[in-house]
mmCIF file of C-alpha atoms in Angstrom:
data_model
loop_
_atom_site.group_PDB
_atom_site.id
_atom_site.type_symbol
_atom_site.label_atom_id
_atom_site.label_comp_id
_atom_site.label_asym_id
_atom_site.label_seq_id
_atom_site.Cartn_x
_atom_site.Cartn_y
_atom_site.Cartn_z
ATOM 1 C CA MET A 1447 0.312 -0.223 0.243
ATOM 2 C CA VAL A 1448 2.882 2.489 0.943
ATOM 3 C CA LYS A 1449 4.756 1.329 -2.062
ATOM 4 C CA SER A 1450 2.089 1.923 -4.631
ATOM 5 C CA SER A 1451 0.908 5.614 -2.537
ATOM 6 C CA ILE A 1452 4.720 6.405 -3.391
ATOM 7 C CA TRP A 1453 4.604 5.398 -6.884
ATOM 8 C CA ILE A 1454 1.457 7.639 -7.763
ATOM 9 C CA ILE A 1455 2.888 10.388 -5.737
ATOM 10 C CA GLN A 1456 6.088 9.765 -7.671
ATOM 11 C CA THR A 1457 3.815 9.858 -11.009
ATOM 12 C CA ILE A 1458 2.028 13.330 -10.318
ATOM 13 C CA ILE A 1459 5.608 14.912 -10.062
ATOM 14 C CA SER A 1460 6.802 13.540 -12.998
ATOM 15 C CA PHE A 1461 3.897 14.360 -15.123
ATOM 16 C CA MET A 1462 3.638 18.343 -13.390
ATOM 17 C CA LYS A 1463 6.897 18.836 -14.126
ATOM 18 C CA LYS A 1464 6.952 17.452 -18.007
ATOM 19 C CA LYS A 1465 4.091 19.341 -18.400
ATOM 20 C CA TYR A 1466 4.653 22.966 -17.289
ATOM 21 C CA LYS A 1467 8.462 22.433 -17.106
ATOM 22 C CA ILE A 1468 9.539 22.586 -13.713
ATOM 23 C CA THR A 1469 12.782 21.273 -13.745
ATOM 24 C CA ALA A 1470 15.358 23.123 -11.169
ATOM 25 C CA THR A 1471 18.629 22.143 -12.432
ATOM 26 C CA PRO A 1472 20.388 21.895 -16.302
ATOM 27 C CA PHE A 1473 23.216 19.900 -17.036
ATOM 28 C CA GLN A 1474 25.553 19.570 -20.066
ATOM 29 C CA TYR A 1475 27.513 16.589 -22.075
ATOM 30 C CA THR A 1476 31.270 17.249 -21.919
ATOM 31 C CA ASN A 1477 34.517 15.622 -23.878
ATOM 32 C CA TYR A 1478 36.306 16.069 -20.146
ATOM 33 C CA THR A 1479 37.441 12.534 -18.319
ATOM 34 C CA ILE A 1480 37.582 12.349 -14.702
ATOM 35 C CA ASP A 1481 41.676 12.706 -15.062
ATOM 36 C CA GLU A 1482 41.441 16.262 -16.905
ATOM 37 C CA ILE A 1483 38.749 17.329 -14.149
ATOM 38 C CA GLU A 1484 40.972 16.890 -11.354
ATOM 39 C CA GLN A 1485 43.647 18.421 -12.838
ATOM 40 C CA PHE A 1486 41.416 22.125 -13.481
ATOM 41 C CA GLU A 1487 43.007 24.807 -11.302
ATOM 42 C CA VAL A 1488 40.545 26.438 -8.713
ATOM 43 C CA LYS A 1489 39.927 29.777 -9.193
ATOM 44 C CA ASN A 1490 38.782 31.932 -6.244
ATOM 45 C CA THR A 1491 38.519 34.800 -7.922
ATOM 46 C CA LEU A 1492 34.891 36.395 -8.683
ATOM 47 C CA ASP A 1493 34.845 35.452 -12.388
ATOM 48 C CA CYS A 1494 34.778 31.440 -13.282
ATOM 49 C CA GLN A 1495 35.987 29.598 -16.454
ATOM 50 C CA ASP A 1496 33.291 28.230 -18.874
ATOM 51 C CA PHE A 1497 34.068 24.951 -17.547
ATOM 52 C CA SER A 1498 32.675 25.778 -14.058
ATOM 53 C CA SER A 1499 29.501 24.892 -12.241
ATOM 54 C CA TYR A 1500 28.374 28.632 -12.268
ATOM 55 C CA SER A 1501 29.763 32.021 -13.363
ATOM 56 C CA HIS A 1502 30.950 33.613 -10.038
ATOM 57 C CA ILE A 1503 32.788 32.251 -7.097
ATOM 58 C CA TYR A 1504 30.559 30.367 -4.312
ATOM 59 C CA GLU A 1505 29.947 29.420 -0.758
ATOM 60 C CA LEU A 1506 31.188 25.802 -0.073
ATOM 61 C CA GLN A 1507 31.864 23.575 2.037
ATOM 62 C CA ASN A 1508 34.551 20.761 2.749
ATOM 63 C CA LYS A 1509 34.404 17.573 4.837
ATOM 64 C CA GLN A 1510 35.567 18.530 7.948
ATOM 65 C CA GLY A 1511 32.786 21.223 8.048
ATOM 66 C CA GLU A 1512 35.211 24.005 6.557
ATOM 67 C CA ILE A 1513 33.444 27.216 4.898
ATOM 68 C CA PHE A 1514 35.355 28.828 1.366
ATOM 69 C CA LYS A 1515 34.741 30.800 -1.576
ATOM 70 C CA ALA A 1516 35.986 29.426 -4.734
ATOM 71 C CA CYS A 1517 34.292 28.184 -8.658
ATOM 72 C CA GLU A 1518 32.283 25.340 -8.170
ATOM 73 C CA TYR A 1519 33.319 22.291 -10.763
ATOM 74 C CA GLN A 1520 30.205 19.901 -10.441
ATOM 75 C CA TYR A 1521 30.669 17.050 -12.649
ATOM 76 C CA PHE A 1522 29.176 13.014 -12.470
ATOM 77 C CA CYS A 1523 31.600 10.890 -14.512
ATOM 78 C CA HIS A 1524 32.151 7.103 -15.590
ATOM 79 C CA LYS A 1525 35.710 5.812 -15.598
ATOM 80 C CA ASN A 1526 35.652 4.807 -18.755
ATOM 81 C CA SER A 1527 33.522 7.869 -20.449
ATOM 82 C CA ASN A 1528 32.905 11.544 -20.951
ATOM 83 C CA CYS A 1529 31.591 14.132 -18.033
ATOM 84 C CA ILE A 1530 28.199 15.751 -17.149
ATOM 85 C CA LYS A 1531 28.669 18.807 -15.729
ATOM 86 C CA VAL A 1532 25.937 20.130 -14.207
ATOM 87 C CA LEU A 1533 24.551 23.745 -13.935
ATOM 88 C CA SER A 1534 24.301 24.674 -10.355
ATOM 89 C CA PRO A 1535 27.026 25.873 -7.563
ATOM 90 C CA GLN A 1536 24.262 23.575 -5.142
ATOM 91 C CA ASN A 1537 24.498 20.178 -4.460
ATOM 92 C CA ILE A 1538 21.661 18.350 -6.392
ATOM 93 C CA SER A 1539 21.155 15.520 -3.633
ATOM 94 C CA SER A 1540 17.578 15.807 -2.036
ATOM 95 C CA TYR A 1541 17.578 14.688 1.117
ATOM 96 C CA SER A 1542 14.585 14.856 3.095
ATOM 97 C CA THR A 1543 14.134 16.025 6.447
ATOM 98 C CA SER A 1544 13.491 13.189 8.896
ATOM 99 C CA ASN A 1545 15.622 11.184 10.870
ATOM 100 C CA LYS A 1546 16.179 8.284 7.989
ATOM 101 C CA ASN A 1547 18.475 10.273 5.380
ATOM 102 C CA SER A 1548 16.830 9.488 2.966
ATOM 103 C CA ASN A 1549 17.629 10.096 -0.916
ATOM 104 C CA PHE A 1550 15.815 11.635 -3.998
ATOM 105 C CA GLY A 1551 17.015 11.437 -7.410
ATOM 106 C CA GLU A 1552 15.372 13.715 -9.720
ATOM 107 C CA TYR A 1553 15.559 14.285 -13.173
ATOM 108 C CA LEU A 1554 18.128 17.048 -15.119
ATOM 109 C CA PHE A 1555 17.140 19.011 -17.906
ATOM 110 C CA ASN A 1556 20.311 19.016 -21.057
ATOM 111 C CA VAL A 1557 20.605 23.030 -21.241
ATOM 112 C CA ASP A 1558 21.483 21.983 -25.301
ATOM 113 C CA ASP A 1559 18.213 20.058 -25.740
ATOM 114 C CA THR A 1560 15.170 20.601 -22.905
ATOM 115 C CA THR A 1561 13.321 18.162 -24.148
ATOM 116 C CA GLU A 1562 16.403 15.264 -22.678
ATOM 117 C CA GLU A 1563 15.754 15.123 -19.099
ATOM 118 C CA LYS A 1564 18.280 12.542 -17.060
ATOM 119 C CA ILE A 1565 18.517 11.138 -13.584
ATOM 120 C CA LEU A 1566 21.722 11.495 -12.346
ATOM 121 C CA ILE A 1567 21.475 9.891 -8.684
ATOM 122 C CA SER A 1568 20.587 6.262 -8.527
ATOM 123 C CA CYS A 1569 19.391 3.998 -5.161
ATOM 124 C CA SER A 1570 21.293 1.304 -3.769
ATOM 125 C CA GLU A 1571 19.608 -1.810 -3.711
ATOM 126 C CA LYS A 1572 20.073 -2.124 -0.036
ATOM 127 C CA ARG A 1573 18.659 1.584 0.849
ATOM 128 C CA PHE A 1574 15.846 1.156 -1.726
ATOM 129 C CA LYS A 1575 13.894 -1.828 -0.253
ATOM 130 C CA LYS A 1576 14.527 -0.049 3.180
ATOM 131 C CA THR A 1577 12.482 3.225 1.610
ATOM 132 C CA LEU A 1578 15.341 5.318 2.358
ATOM 133 C CA CYS A 1579 15.904 6.388 -1.694
ATOM 134 C CA GLU A 1580 13.365 6.671 -4.227
ATOM 135 C CA THR A 1581 14.340 8.401 -8.229
ATOM 136 C CA GLU A 1582 11.065 10.107 -10.254
ATOM 137 C CA ILE A 1583 9.908 7.603 -12.462
ATOM 138 C CA CYS A 1584 12.647 6.041 -15.195
ATOM 139 C CA ASN A 1585 10.900 4.211 -18.398
ATOM 140 C CA SER A 1586 13.926 3.521 -20.064
ATOM 141 C CA ASP A 1587 18.106 2.822 -19.023
ATOM 142 C CA SER A 1588 18.976 5.858 -21.090
ATOM 143 C CA ASP A 1589 16.639 8.225 -17.983
ATOM 144 C CA CYS A 1590 19.571 7.170 -16.003
ATOM 145 C CA PHE A 1591 22.988 8.352 -15.796
ATOM 146 C CA SER A 1592 23.819 4.424 -14.121
ATOM 147 C CA ASN A 1593 21.769 3.262 -17.578
ATOM 148 C CA LYS A 1594 19.762 0.953 -14.952
ATOM 149 C CA CYS A 1595 15.877 1.271 -14.697
ATOM 150 C CA VAL A 1596 14.802 -1.167 -12.443
ATOM 151 C CA GLU A 1597 10.865 -0.981 -12.474
ATOM 152 C CA GLY A 1598 10.917 2.315 -12.690
ATOM 153 C CA THR A 1599 13.215 3.529 -10.175
ATOM 154 C CA CYS A 1600 17.533 4.436 -11.309
ATOM 155 C CA MET A 1601 19.881 1.792 -9.779
ATOM 156 C CA ILE A 1602 23.423 1.916 -9.021
ATOM 157 C CA ASN A 1603 25.569 0.074 -11.554
ATOM 158 C CA GLU A 1604 27.752 -1.936 -9.893
ATOM 159 C CA ASP A 1605 29.924 -2.755 -13.024
ATOM 160 C CA ASP A 1606 30.445 0.678 -13.900
ATOM 161 C CA PRO A 1607 29.408 3.056 -10.519
ATOM 162 C CA ALA A 1608 28.983 6.865 -10.679
ATOM 163 C CA TYR A 1609 31.485 9.164 -9.799
ATOM 164 C CA ILE A 1610 30.829 13.003 -8.044
ATOM 165 C CA CYS A 1611 33.306 15.737 -8.897
ATOM 166 C CA ARG A 1612 33.352 19.089 -6.729
ATOM 167 C CA THR A 1613 35.469 21.411 -5.242
ATOM 168 C CA THR A 1614 37.215 20.501 -1.987
ATOM 169 C CA LYS A 1615 39.706 22.377 0.153
ATOM 170 C CA GLU A 1616 42.658 20.271 1.583
ATOM 171 C CA ASN A 1617 45.230 21.939 4.151
ATOM 172 C CA SER A 1618 44.808 24.985 2.166
ATOM 173 C CA GLU A 1619 44.936 24.261 -1.093
ATOM 174 C CA LEU A 1620 41.742 24.451 -3.867
ATOM 175 C CA LYS A 1621 41.574 21.118 -5.642
ATOM 176 C CA VAL A 1622 38.567 18.941 -7.432
ATOM 177 C CA LYS A 1623 38.282 15.799 -6.116
ATOM 178 C CA CYS A 1624 36.644 13.231 -7.973
ATOM 179 C CA LEU A 1625 35.748 10.147 -5.944
ATOM 180 C CA LEU A 1626 32.317 8.135 -5.231
ATOM 181 C CA ALA A 1627 28.715 9.250 -5.697
ATOM 182 C CA TYR A 1628 25.748 9.433 -3.233
ATOM 183 C CA GLU A 1629 24.507 5.802 -3.018
ATOM 184 C CA GLU A 1630 27.457 3.767 -4.162
ATOM 185 C CA LYS A 1631 28.983 1.011 -2.172
ATOM 186 C CA CYS A 1632 32.263 2.083 -0.338
ATOM 187 C CA GLN A 1633 34.239 0.857 2.327
ATOM 188 C CA GLU A 1634 35.391 3.952 3.983
ATOM 189 C CA ASP A 1635 34.552 7.376 3.734
ATOM 190 C CA SER A 1636 37.619 8.537 1.990
ATOM 191 C CA ASP A 1637 35.801 6.509 -1.214
ATOM 192 C CA CYS A 1638 32.827 9.201 -1.072
ATOM 193 C CA GLY A 1639 32.914 12.139 -2.910
ATOM 194 C CA ASP A 1640 31.505 15.371 -2.083
ATOM 195 C CA ILE A 1641 31.137 15.747 1.587
ATOM 196 C CA ALA A 1642 29.357 12.211 1.501
ATOM 197 C CA THR A 1643 30.187 9.347 3.960
ATOM 198 C CA CYS A 1644 30.404 6.153 4.139
ATOM 199 C CA SER A 1645 27.274 4.853 5.704
ATOM 200 C CA LYS A 1646 27.945 2.476 8.782
ATOM 201 C CA ASP A 1647 24.792 0.196 7.946
ATOM 202 C CA ASP A 1648 24.686 -0.343 4.310
ATOM 203 C CA LYS A 1649 28.347 0.837 3.246
ATOM 204 C CA VAL A 1650 27.181 3.213 1.130
ATOM 205 C CA CYS A 1651 28.043 7.086 0.417
ATOM 206 C CA ILE A 1652 25.726 9.278 1.946
ATOM 207 C CA ILE A 1653 25.736 12.423 3.252
ATOM 208 C CA GLU A 1654 24.771 12.791 7.164
ATOM 209 C CA LYS A 1655 21.882 14.803 8.242
ATOM 210 C CA VAL A 1656 22.487 14.625 11.949
ATOM 211 C CA GLN A 1657 23.299 18.061 12.635
ATOM 212 C CA GLU A 1658 19.375 19.180 11.228
ATOM 213 C CA GLU A 1659 17.460 16.216 13.111
ATOM 214 C CA THR A 1660 19.085 17.567 15.972
ATOM 215 C CA ASN A 1661 17.992 21.041 15.510
ATOM 216 C CA TYR A 1662 14.697 19.880 14.002
ATOM 217 C CA THR A 1663 13.968 17.260 16.899
ATOM 218 C CA LYS A 1664 14.796 20.401 19.126
ATOM 219 C CA TYR A 1665 12.518 22.735 17.172
ATOM 220 C CA ILE A 1666 9.447 19.768 17.722
ATOM 221 C CA PHE A 1667 10.279 19.816 21.472
ATOM 222 C CA ILE A 1668 10.292 23.398 21.959
ATOM 223 C CA SER A 1669 7.078 24.022 19.867
ATOM 224 C CA ARG A 1670 5.358 21.421 22.505
ATOM 225 C CA VAL A 1671 6.416 22.878 25.312
ATOM 226 C CA ILE A 1672 5.281 26.192 24.502
ATOM 227 C CA VAL A 1673 1.717 24.675 23.515
ATOM 228 C CA LYS A 1674 1.150 23.079 26.606
ATOM 229 C CA ASN A 1675 2.276 26.350 28.291
ATOM 230 C CA PRO A 1676 -0.334 29.055 28.736
ATOM 231 C CA LYS A 1677 1.982 31.473 30.194
ATOM 232 C CA LEU A 1678 3.967 31.444 27.533
ATOM 233 C CA ALA A 1679 0.985 31.788 25.162
#
């Protein structure tokens, strides 16, 4: 019953996006490979290069939580093919505000051909079965960056894992690092790209939202106290 309801909601979202062209983030095919992207010279001046994801510097964060400003270079890649550039400095991994760290893969549109859309984030089998990961409905393998559409959901392809490249800061040095993308299988935190870590339970790359969960829980608790105490009304 729950899965049926989720499918109906996903269908409505997909229909609305296609009908009214509501798609948040564009992508672009490139001729760059992982090795070439990791050689990019990261700028921290106001204007960024054409091969960056955004025209100006942006406030970013590394795995240690350090905030810094630099040009963003957000790409999704496979080892033996050219990469896709995400034309946004923002993280495209959509996590819920629940304490389950659930992940949702959305369609992005091709900036050079707006009739083409693709889901870059796929689900691992373990987290999909736990309903901790979902994607918009795919109709064929080509709808998924993983090239693996299973019963309407984009799933990771263990034979050809996806990698995410993003700007980071290590030992005061700005660089672009390409490591395993969200939901891909991992052994340790250093295997995962962006600010993702290797989950202890499922051994896949996810972005933990511990701090957000804590703040959310505190907010709910405080709200209940205020409602119950007439002196605070």
